[in-house]
């Protein structure tokens, strides 16, 4: 464990969010760091998907990169099993449409 220096404003933001969500300041900081790390490592995931990955990792014994990789594989597996059926029966999400350059 180490000490991380943060600004007074970030400390206040952590305090407020932690109180609202019944977390300590340290637990709130760790939560935001996990979300941010996963968002940077896997930019295609949205917040909901990141939360699902974190829940699966916790159920599998805790947060580590090996557990996260396994969770991401199982999250992507249904989409990989029938790509033509999925694309033929559903419209692209607004997020996919924006990435493709279509109007939102």
GROMACS .gro file of N, CA, C and O in nm:
model
  416
    1UNK      N    1   0.085  -0.117   0.000
    1UNK     CA    2   0.000   0.000   0.000
    1UNK      C    3   0.090   0.123   0.000
    1UNK      O    4   0.194   0.124   0.062
    2UNK      N    5   0.046   0.225  -0.069
    2UNK     CA    6   0.124   0.347  -0.076
    2UNK      C    7   0.037   0.468  -0.056
    2UNK      O    8  -0.085   0.459  -0.040
    3UNK      N    9   0.100   0.581  -0.059
    3UNK     CA   10   0.030   0.708  -0.045
    3UNK      C   11   0.025   0.774  -0.182
    3UNK      O   12   0.125   0.781  -0.253
    4UNK      N   13  -0.093   0.820  -0.218
    4UNK     CA   14  -0.113   0.890  -0.345
    4UNK      C   15  -0.155   1.033  -0.313
    4UNK      O   16  -0.249   1.055  -0.237
    5UNK      N   17  -0.084   1.127  -0.369
    5UNK     CA   18  -0.118   1.268  -0.347
    5UNK      C   19  -0.222   1.309  -0.451
    5UNK      O   20  -0.205   1.285  -0.570
    6UNK      N   21  -0.330   1.369  -0.403
    6UNK     CA   22  -0.435   1.420  -0.491
    6UNK      C   23  -0.470   1.562  -0.450
    6UNK      O   24  -0.437   1.605  -0.338
    7UNK      N   25  -0.536   1.634  -0.537
    7UNK     CA   26  -0.572   1.772  -0.507
    7UNK      C   27  -0.682   1.776  -0.401
    7UNK      O   28  -0.754   1.678  -0.378
    8UNK      N   29  -0.695   1.890  -0.337
    8UNK     CA   30  -0.801   1.909  -0.239
    8UNK      C   31  -0.939   1.893  -0.302
    8UNK      O   32  -1.030   1.834  -0.242
    9UNK      N   33  -0.953   1.941  -0.425
    9UNK     CA   34  -1.082   1.929  -0.495
    9UNK      C   35  -1.117   1.783  -0.522
    9UNK      O   36  -1.230   1.740  -0.500
   10UNK      N   37  -1.020   1.704  -0.566
   10UNK     CA   38  -1.046   1.562  -0.590
   10UNK      C   39  -1.080   1.491  -0.459
   10UNK      O   40  -1.169   1.407  -0.454
   11UNK      N   41  -1.012   1.528  -0.351
   11UNK     CA   42  -1.042   1.468  -0.221
   11UNK      C   43  -1.186   1.499  -0.180
   11UNK      O   44  -1.258   1.411  -0.132
   12UNK      N   45  -1.228   1.621  -0.204
   12UNK     CA   46  -1.367   1.659  -0.171
   12UNK      C   47  -1.465   1.582  -0.259
   12UNK      O   48  -1.569   1.536  -0.212
   13UNK      N   49  -1.434   1.568  -0.388
   13UNK     CA   50  -1.520   1.490  -0.478
   13UNK      C   51  -1.531   1.345  -0.431
   13UNK      O   52  -1.639   1.286  -0.433
   14UNK      N   53  -1.419   1.288  -0.388
   14UNK     CA   54  -1.419   1.152  -0.335
   14UNK      C   55  -1.502   1.142  -0.208
   14UNK      O   56  -1.577   1.045  -0.188
   15UNK      N   57  -1.490   1.241  -0.121
   15UNK     CA   58  -1.565   1.241   0.004
   15UNK      C   59  -1.715   1.245  -0.023
   15UNK      O   60  -1.792   1.166   0.032
   16UNK      N   61  -1.757   1.335  -0.111
   16UNK     CA   62  -1.900   1.349  -0.143
   16UNK      C   63  -1.954   1.222  -0.208
   16UNK      O   64  -2.057   1.169  -0.167
   17UNK      N   65  -1.885   1.173  -0.310
   17UNK     CA   66  -1.931   1.051  -0.378
   17UNK      C   67  -1.929   0.932  -0.284
   17UNK      O   68  -2.022   0.849  -0.284
   18UNK      N   69  -1.825   0.921  -0.203
   18UNK     CA   70  -1.817   0.811  -0.107
   18UNK      C   71  -1.930   0.813  -0.007
   18UNK      O   72  -1.991   0.709   0.021
   19UNK      N   73  -1.962   0.930   0.044
   19UNK     CA   74  -2.074   0.941   0.138
   19UNK      C   75  -2.205   0.904   0.070
   19UNK      O   76  -2.287   0.832   0.127
   20UNK      N   77  -2.226   0.951  -0.050
   20UNK     CA   78  -2.350   0.923  -0.122
   20UNK      C   79  -2.366   0.775  -0.151
   20UNK      O   80  -2.478   0.723  -0.153
   21UNK      N   81  -2.255   0.705  -0.174
   21UNK     CA   82  -2.260   0.564  -0.212
   21UNK      C   83  -2.217   0.470  -0.099
   21UNK      O   84  -2.191   0.353  -0.122
   22UNK      N   85  -2.211   0.524   0.023
   22UNK     CA   86  -2.175   0.446   0.142
   22UNK      C   87  -2.039   0.377   0.128
   22UNK      O   88  -2.022   0.261   0.162
   23UNK      N   89  -1.942   0.451   0.075
   23UNK     CA   90  -1.805   0.401   0.064
   23UNK      C   91  -1.712   0.496   0.139
   23UNK      O   92  -1.738   0.615   0.148
   24UNK      N   93  -1.600   0.441   0.185
   24UNK     CA   94  -1.498   0.526   0.242
   24UNK      C   95  -1.432   0.606   0.129
   24UNK      O   96  -1.449   0.573   0.010
   25UNK      N   97  -1.356   0.707   0.164
   25UNK     CA   98  -1.285   0.785   0.064
   25UNK      C   99  -1.190   0.695  -0.014
   25UNK      O  100  -1.184   0.700  -0.137
   26UNK      N  101  -1.118   0.608   0.056
   26UNK     CA  102  -1.026   0.516  -0.012
   26UNK      C  103  -1.099   0.419  -0.102
   26UNK      O  104  -1.054   0.390  -0.214
   27UNK      N  105  -1.212   0.364  -0.057
   27UNK     CA  106  -1.288   0.270  -0.139
   27UNK      C  107  -1.343   0.340  -0.265
   27UNK      O  108  -1.344   0.281  -0.373
   28UNK      N  109  -1.387   0.464  -0.249
   28UNK     CA  110  -1.437   0.539  -0.365
   28UNK      C  111  -1.324   0.566  -0.464
   28UNK      O  112  -1.341   0.551  -0.585
   29UNK      N  113  -1.208   0.603  -0.415
   29UNK     CA  114  -1.093   0.628  -0.502
   29UNK      C  115  -1.055   0.500  -0.577
   29UNK      O  116  -1.031   0.502  -0.697
   30UNK      N  117  -1.052   0.388  -0.506
   30UNK     CA  118  -1.017   0.261  -0.569
   30UNK      C  119  -1.121   0.223  -0.675
   30UNK      O  120  -1.087   0.174  -0.783
   31UNK      N  121  -1.248   0.246  -0.645
   31UNK     CA  122  -1.355   0.218  -0.742
   31UNK      C  123  -1.334   0.300  -0.870
   31UNK      O  124  -1.336   0.246  -0.981
   32UNK      N  125  -1.311   0.430  -0.854
   32UNK     CA  126  -1.290   0.515  -0.972
   32UNK      C  127  -1.164   0.474  -1.048
   32UNK      O  128  -1.160   0.480  -1.170
   33UNK      N  129  -1.061   0.432  -0.977
   33UNK     CA  130  -0.938   0.387  -1.045
   33UNK      C  131  -0.963   0.260  -1.125
   33UNK      O  132  -0.913   0.245  -1.236
   34UNK      N  133  -1.039   0.167  -1.070
   34UNK     CA  134  -1.072   0.045  -1.144
   34UNK      C  135  -1.151   0.077  -1.270
   34UNK      O  136  -1.122   0.026  -1.379
   35UNK      N  137  -1.253   0.161  -1.255
   35UNK     CA  138  -1.336   0.200  -1.370
   35UNK      C  139  -1.248   0.268  -1.475
   35UNK      O  140  -1.255   0.235  -1.594
   36UNK      N  141  -1.165   0.360  -1.433
   36UNK     CA  142  -1.078   0.431  -1.526
   36UNK      C  143  -0.977   0.341  -1.594
   36UNK      O  144  -0.953   0.352  -1.714
   37UNK      N  145  -0.918   0.249  -1.517
   37UNK     CA  146  -0.821   0.157  -1.576
   37UNK      C  147  -0.887   0.070  -1.682
   37UNK      O  148  -0.834   0.054  -1.792
   38UNK      N  149  -1.004   0.015  -1.651
   38UNK     CA  150  -1.072  -0.069  -1.748
   38UNK      C  151  -1.118   0.011  -1.869
   38UNK      O  152  -1.114  -0.038  -1.982
   39UNK      N  153  -1.160   0.135  -1.848
   39UNK     CA  154  -1.201   0.219  -1.960
   39UNK      C  155  -1.083   0.248  -2.053
   39UNK      O  156  -1.098   0.251  -2.176
   40UNK      N  157  -0.964   0.268  -1.997
   40UNK     CA  158  -0.847   0.292  -2.080
   40UNK      C  159  -0.799   0.165  -2.150
   40UNK      O  160  -0.760   0.169  -2.266
   41UNK      N  161  -0.803   0.051  -2.081
   41UNK     CA  162  -0.758  -0.074  -2.140
   41UNK      C  163  -0.856  -0.129  -2.243
   41UNK      O  164  -0.817  -0.197  -2.337
   42UNK      N  165  -0.985  -0.100  -2.224
   42UNK     CA  166  -1.090  -0.154  -2.311
   42UNK      C  167  -1.187  -0.042  -2.349
   42UNK      O  168  -1.300  -0.037  -2.300
   43UNK      N  169  -1.145   0.049  -2.437
   43UNK     CA  170  -1.227   0.166  -2.469
   43UNK      C  171  -1.361   0.134  -2.536
   43UNK      O  172  -1.450   0.218  -2.538
   44UNK      N  173  -1.378   0.013  -2.587
   44UNK     CA  174  -1.505  -0.023  -2.649
   44UNK      C  175  -1.615  -0.052  -2.547
   44UNK      O  176  -1.732  -0.054  -2.581
   45UNK      N  177  -1.576  -0.074  -2.420
   45UNK     CA  178  -1.675  -0.104  -2.317
   45UNK      C  179  -1.740   0.023  -2.265
   45UNK      O  180  -1.674   0.125  -2.247
   46UNK      N  181  -1.871   0.016  -2.241
   46UNK     CA  182  -1.937   0.130  -2.176
   46UNK      C  183  -1.941   0.104  -2.025
   46UNK      O  184  -1.896   0.000  -1.976
   47UNK      N  185  -1.993   0.199  -1.950
   47UNK     CA  186  -1.992   0.189  -1.804
   47UNK      C  187  -2.066   0.065  -1.755
   47UNK      O  188  -2.020  -0.005  -1.664
   48UNK      N  189  -2.178   0.034  -1.813
   48UNK     CA  190  -2.256  -0.084  -1.775
   48UNK      C  191  -2.174  -0.211  -1.793
   48UNK      O  192  -2.170  -0.298  -1.706
   49UNK      N  193  -2.107  -0.222  -1.906
   49UNK     CA  194  -2.025  -0.340  -1.934
   49UNK      C  195  -1.907  -0.350  -1.837
   49UNK      O  196  -1.872  -0.459  -1.791
   50UNK      N  197  -1.846  -0.236  -1.806
   50UNK     CA  198  -1.735  -0.235  -1.710
   50UNK      C  199  -1.785  -0.283  -1.573
   50UNK      O  200  -1.719  -0.363  -1.508
   51UNK      N  201  -1.902  -0.238  -1.531
   51UNK     CA  202  -1.957  -0.283  -1.403
   51UNK      C  203  -1.984  -0.433  -1.404
   51UNK      O  204  -1.959  -0.501  -1.305
   52UNK      N  205  -2.034  -0.485  -1.516
   52UNK     CA  206  -2.055  -0.630  -1.527
   52UNK      C  207  -1.923  -0.705  -1.513
   52UNK      O  208  -1.916  -0.809  -1.447
   53UNK      N  209  -1.818  -0.654  -1.576
   53UNK     CA  210  -1.686  -0.717  -1.566
   53UNK      C  211  -1.638  -0.716  -1.422
   53UNK      O  212  -1.586  -0.816  -1.372
   54UNK      N  213  -1.656  -0.605  -1.352
   54UNK     CA  214  -1.613  -0.596  -1.212
   54UNK      C  215  -1.691  -0.694  -1.123
   54UNK      O  216  -1.633  -0.757  -1.035
   55UNK      N  217  -1.820  -0.709  -1.149
   55UNK     CA  218  -1.901  -0.803  -1.070
   55UNK      C  219  -1.855  -0.946  -1.097
   55UNK      O  220  -1.837  -1.025  -1.004
   56UNK      N  221  -1.832  -0.980  -1.223
   56UNK     CA  222  -1.785  -1.115  -1.256
   56UNK      C  223  -1.647  -1.142  -1.195
   56UNK      O  224  -1.620  -1.252  -1.147
   57UNK      N  225  -1.562  -1.041  -1.197
   57UNK     CA  226  -1.429  -1.058  -1.138
   57UNK      C  227  -1.440  -1.084  -0.988
   57UNK      O  228  -1.371  -1.170  -0.934
   58UNK      N  229  -1.527  -1.011  -0.921
   58UNK     CA  230  -1.546  -1.031  -0.777
   58UNK      C  231  -1.601  -1.170  -0.749
   58UNK      O  232  -1.557  -1.238  -0.656
   59UNK      N  233  -1.695  -1.215  -0.830
   59UNK     CA  234  -1.751  -1.350  -0.811
   59UNK      C  235  -1.646  -1.458  -0.835
   59UNK      O  236  -1.654  -1.565  -0.777
   60UNK      N  237  -1.548  -1.428  -0.920
   60UNK     CA  238  -1.443  -1.526  -0.951
   60UNK      C  239  -1.327  -1.519  -0.852
   60UNK      O  240  -1.227  -1.588  -0.871
   61UNK      N  241  -1.336  -1.436  -0.751
   61UNK     CA  242  -1.233  -1.435  -0.649
   61UNK      C  243  -1.162  -1.303  -0.629
   61UNK      O  244  -1.075  -1.291  -0.545
   62UNK      N  245  -1.194  -1.201  -0.707
   62UNK     CA  246  -1.133  -1.071  -0.686
   62UNK      C  247  -1.080  -1.009  -0.813
   62UNK      O  248  -1.079  -1.073  -0.920
   63UNK      N  249  -1.039  -0.887  -0.804
   63UNK     CA  250  -0.996  -0.807  -0.918
   63UNK      C  251  -0.849  -0.832  -0.948
   63UNK      O  252  -0.763  -0.803  -0.867
   64UNK      N  253  -0.821  -0.890  -1.063
   64UNK     CA  254  -0.685  -0.896  -1.117
   64UNK      C  255  -0.699  -0.905  -1.269
   64UNK      O  256  -0.805  -0.938  -1.321
   65UNK      N  257  -0.592  -0.874  -1.339
   65UNK     CA  258  -0.602  -0.867  -1.485
   65UNK      C  259  -0.636  -1.001  -1.549
   65UNK      O  260  -0.706  -1.005  -1.650
   66UNK      N  261  -0.591  -1.112  -1.491
   66UNK     CA  262  -0.625  -1.244  -1.547
   66UNK      C  263  -0.775  -1.269  -1.535
   66UNK      O  264  -0.839  -1.317  -1.629
   67UNK      N  265  -0.833  -1.234  -1.420
   67UNK     CA  266  -0.977  -1.251  -1.400
   67UNK      C  267  -1.054  -1.161  -1.495
   67UNK      O  268  -1.154  -1.202  -1.554
   68UNK      N  269  -1.006  -1.039  -1.512
   68UNK     CA  270  -1.073  -0.946  -1.602
   68UNK      C  271  -1.069  -0.998  -1.745
   68UNK      O  272  -1.169  -0.994  -1.816
   69UNK      N  273  -0.955  -1.051  -1.788
   69UNK     CA  274  -0.945  -1.106  -1.924
   69UNK      C  275  -1.045  -1.219  -1.944
   69UNK      O  276  -1.109  -1.228  -2.049
   70UNK      N  277  -1.058  -1.306  -1.844
   70UNK     CA  278  -1.154  -1.416  -1.853
   70UNK      C  279  -1.297  -1.362  -1.861
   70UNK      O  280  -1.378  -1.411  -1.939
   71UNK      N  281  -1.327  -1.260  -1.782
   71UNK     CA  282  -1.460  -1.200  -1.784
   71UNK      C  283  -1.490  -1.137  -1.919
   71UNK      O  284  -1.601  -1.147  -1.970
   72UNK      N  285  -1.391  -1.071  -1.977
   72UNK     CA  286  -1.411  -1.007  -2.106
   72UNK      C  287  -1.431  -1.111  -2.216
   72UNK      O  288  -1.511  -1.091  -2.307
   73UNK      N  289  -1.364  -1.224  -2.206
   73UNK     CA  290  -1.381  -1.331  -2.304
   73UNK      C  291  -1.524  -1.385  -2.299
   73UNK      O  292  -1.587  -1.407  -2.401
   74UNK      N  293  -1.576  -1.405  -2.178
   74UNK     CA  294  -1.712  -1.457  -2.165
   74UNK      C  295  -1.815  -1.353  -2.204
   74UNK      O  296  -1.921  -1.386  -2.255
   75UNK      N  297  -1.785  -1.225  -2.185
   75UNK     CA  298  -1.876  -1.118  -2.226
   75UNK      C  299  -1.885  -1.111  -2.377
   75UNK      O  300  -1.992  -1.093  -2.433
   76UNK      N  301  -1.773  -1.131  -2.446
   76UNK     CA  302  -1.770  -1.122  -2.591
   76UNK      C  303  -1.816  -1.252  -2.658
   76UNK      O  304  -1.855  -1.252  -2.773
   77UNK      N  305  -1.813  -1.365  -2.587
   77UNK     CA  306  -1.844  -1.494  -2.647
   77UNK      C  307  -1.981  -1.501  -2.714
   77UNK      O  308  -1.990  -1.547  -2.827
   78UNK      N  309  -2.091  -1.454  -2.653
   78UNK     CA  310  -2.219  -1.462  -2.721
   78UNK      C  311  -2.221  -1.383  -2.851
   78UNK      O  312  -2.279  -1.425  -2.950
   79UNK      N  313  -2.156  -1.270  -2.854
   79UNK     CA  314  -2.154  -1.188  -2.974
   79UNK      C  315  -2.074  -1.256  -3.085
   79UNK      O  316  -2.104  -1.241  -3.202
   80UNK      N  317  -1.971  -1.333  -3.046
   80UNK     CA  318  -1.889  -1.399  -3.145
   80UNK      C  319  -1.953  -1.526  -3.199
   80UNK      O  320  -1.921  -1.570  -3.308
   81UNK      N  321  -2.047  -1.584  -3.124
   81UNK     CA  322  -2.103  -1.712  -3.166
   81UNK      C  323  -2.194  -1.700  -3.286
   81UNK      O  324  -2.199  -1.790  -3.368
   82UNK      N  325  -2.268  -1.590  -3.299
   82UNK     CA  326  -2.358  -1.575  -3.413
   82UNK      C  327  -2.352  -1.432  -3.467
   82UNK      O  328  -2.448  -1.358  -3.456
   83UNK      N  329  -2.243  -1.392  -3.527
   83UNK     CA  330  -2.233  -1.254  -3.573
   83UNK      C  331  -2.331  -1.220  -3.684
   83UNK      O  332  -2.387  -1.113  -3.687
   84UNK      N  333  -2.358  -1.313  -3.776
   84UNK     CA  334  -2.447  -1.280  -3.886
   84UNK      C  335  -2.591  -1.272  -3.837
   84UNK      O  336  -2.667  -1.187  -3.881
   85UNK      N  337  -2.631  -1.357  -3.745
   85UNK     CA  338  -2.766  -1.353  -3.691
   85UNK      C  339  -2.789  -1.224  -3.612
   85UNK      O  340  -2.893  -1.161  -3.623
   86UNK      N  341  -2.691  -1.185  -3.534
   86UNK     CA  342  -2.706  -1.063  -3.454
   86UNK      C  343  -2.716  -0.940  -3.542
   86UNK      O  344  -2.797  -0.852  -3.519
   87UNK      N  345  -2.634  -0.932  -3.646
   87UNK     CA  346  -2.637  -0.814  -3.731
   87UNK      C  347  -2.761  -0.811  -3.819
   87UNK      O  348  -2.809  -0.706  -3.856
   88UNK      N  349  -2.818  -0.927  -3.851
   88UNK     CA  350  -2.935  -0.931  -3.937
   88UNK      C  351  -3.062  -0.898  -3.861
   88UNK      O  352  -3.158  -0.850  -3.920
   89UNK      N  353  -3.065  -0.921  -3.729
   89UNK     CA  354  -3.188  -0.903  -3.655
   89UNK      C  355  -3.193  -0.776  -3.571
   89UNK      O  356  -3.298  -0.742  -3.520
   90UNK      N  357  -3.083  -0.708  -3.555
   90UNK     CA  358  -3.085  -0.589  -3.471
   90UNK      C  359  -3.019  -0.472  -3.541
   90UNK      O  360  -2.924  -0.488  -3.615
   91UNK      N  361  -3.073  -0.355  -3.512
   91UNK     CA  362  -3.015  -0.232  -3.567
   91UNK      C  363  -2.890  -0.198  -3.488
   91UNK      O  364  -2.877  -0.237  -3.372
   92UNK      N  365  -2.797  -0.125  -3.547
   92UNK     CA  366  -2.678  -0.086  -3.471
   92UNK      C  367  -2.716   0.007  -3.357
   92UNK      O  368  -2.812   0.082  -3.367
   93UNK      N  369  -2.641  -0.003  -3.249
   93UNK     CA  370  -2.666   0.085  -3.136
   93UNK      C  371  -2.631   0.228  -3.176
   93UNK      O  372  -2.554   0.249  -3.270
   94UNK      N  373  -2.686   0.328  -3.107
   94UNK     CA  374  -2.649   0.466  -3.139
   94UNK      C  375  -2.499   0.488  -3.130
   94UNK      O  376  -2.441   0.563  -3.204
   95UNK      N  377  -2.436   0.419  -3.035
   95UNK     CA  378  -2.291   0.431  -3.018
   95UNK      C  379  -2.218   0.379  -3.142
   95UNK      O  380  -2.126   0.441  -3.191
   96UNK      N  381  -2.260   0.264  -3.195
   96UNK     CA  382  -2.199   0.207  -3.314
   96UNK      C  383  -2.223   0.299  -3.433
   96UNK      O  384  -2.135   0.322  -3.515
   97UNK      N  385  -2.345   0.353  -3.442
   97UNK     CA  386  -2.377   0.441  -3.554
   97UNK      C  387  -2.290   0.567  -3.550
   97UNK      O  388  -2.242   0.613  -3.654
   98UNK      N  389  -2.267   0.621  -3.429
   98UNK     CA  390  -2.182   0.741  -3.420
   98UNK      C  391  -2.040   0.709  -3.461
   98UNK      O  392  -1.975   0.787  -3.528
   99UNK      N  393  -1.990   0.593  -3.420
   99UNK     CA  394  -1.853   0.556  -3.455
   99UNK      C  395  -1.839   0.538  -3.605
   99UNK      O  396  -1.735   0.565  -3.662
  100UNK      N  397  -1.946   0.492  -3.670
  100UNK     CA  398  -1.940   0.470  -3.814
  100UNK      C  399  -1.960   0.598  -3.893
  100UNK      O  400  -1.954   0.598  -4.014
  101UNK      N  401  -1.990   0.706  -3.824
  101UNK     CA  402  -2.006   0.835  -3.890
  101UNK      C  403  -2.149   0.869  -3.925
  101UNK      O  404  -2.177   0.971  -3.985
  102UNK      N  405  -2.245   0.784  -3.887
  102UNK     CA  406  -2.385   0.813  -3.913
  102UNK      C  407  -2.435   0.913  -3.811
  102UNK      O  408  -2.382   0.925  -3.702
  103UNK      N  409  -2.542   0.987  -3.844
  103UNK     CA  410  -2.596   1.083  -3.748
  103UNK      C  411  -2.651   1.013  -3.625
  103UNK      O  412  -2.701   0.902  -3.633
  104UNK      N  413  -2.637   1.078  -3.508
  104UNK     CA  414  -2.680   1.018  -3.381
  104UNK      C  415  -2.829   1.023  -3.364
  104UNK      O  416  -2.903   1.097  -3.410
   0.00000   0.00000   0.00000
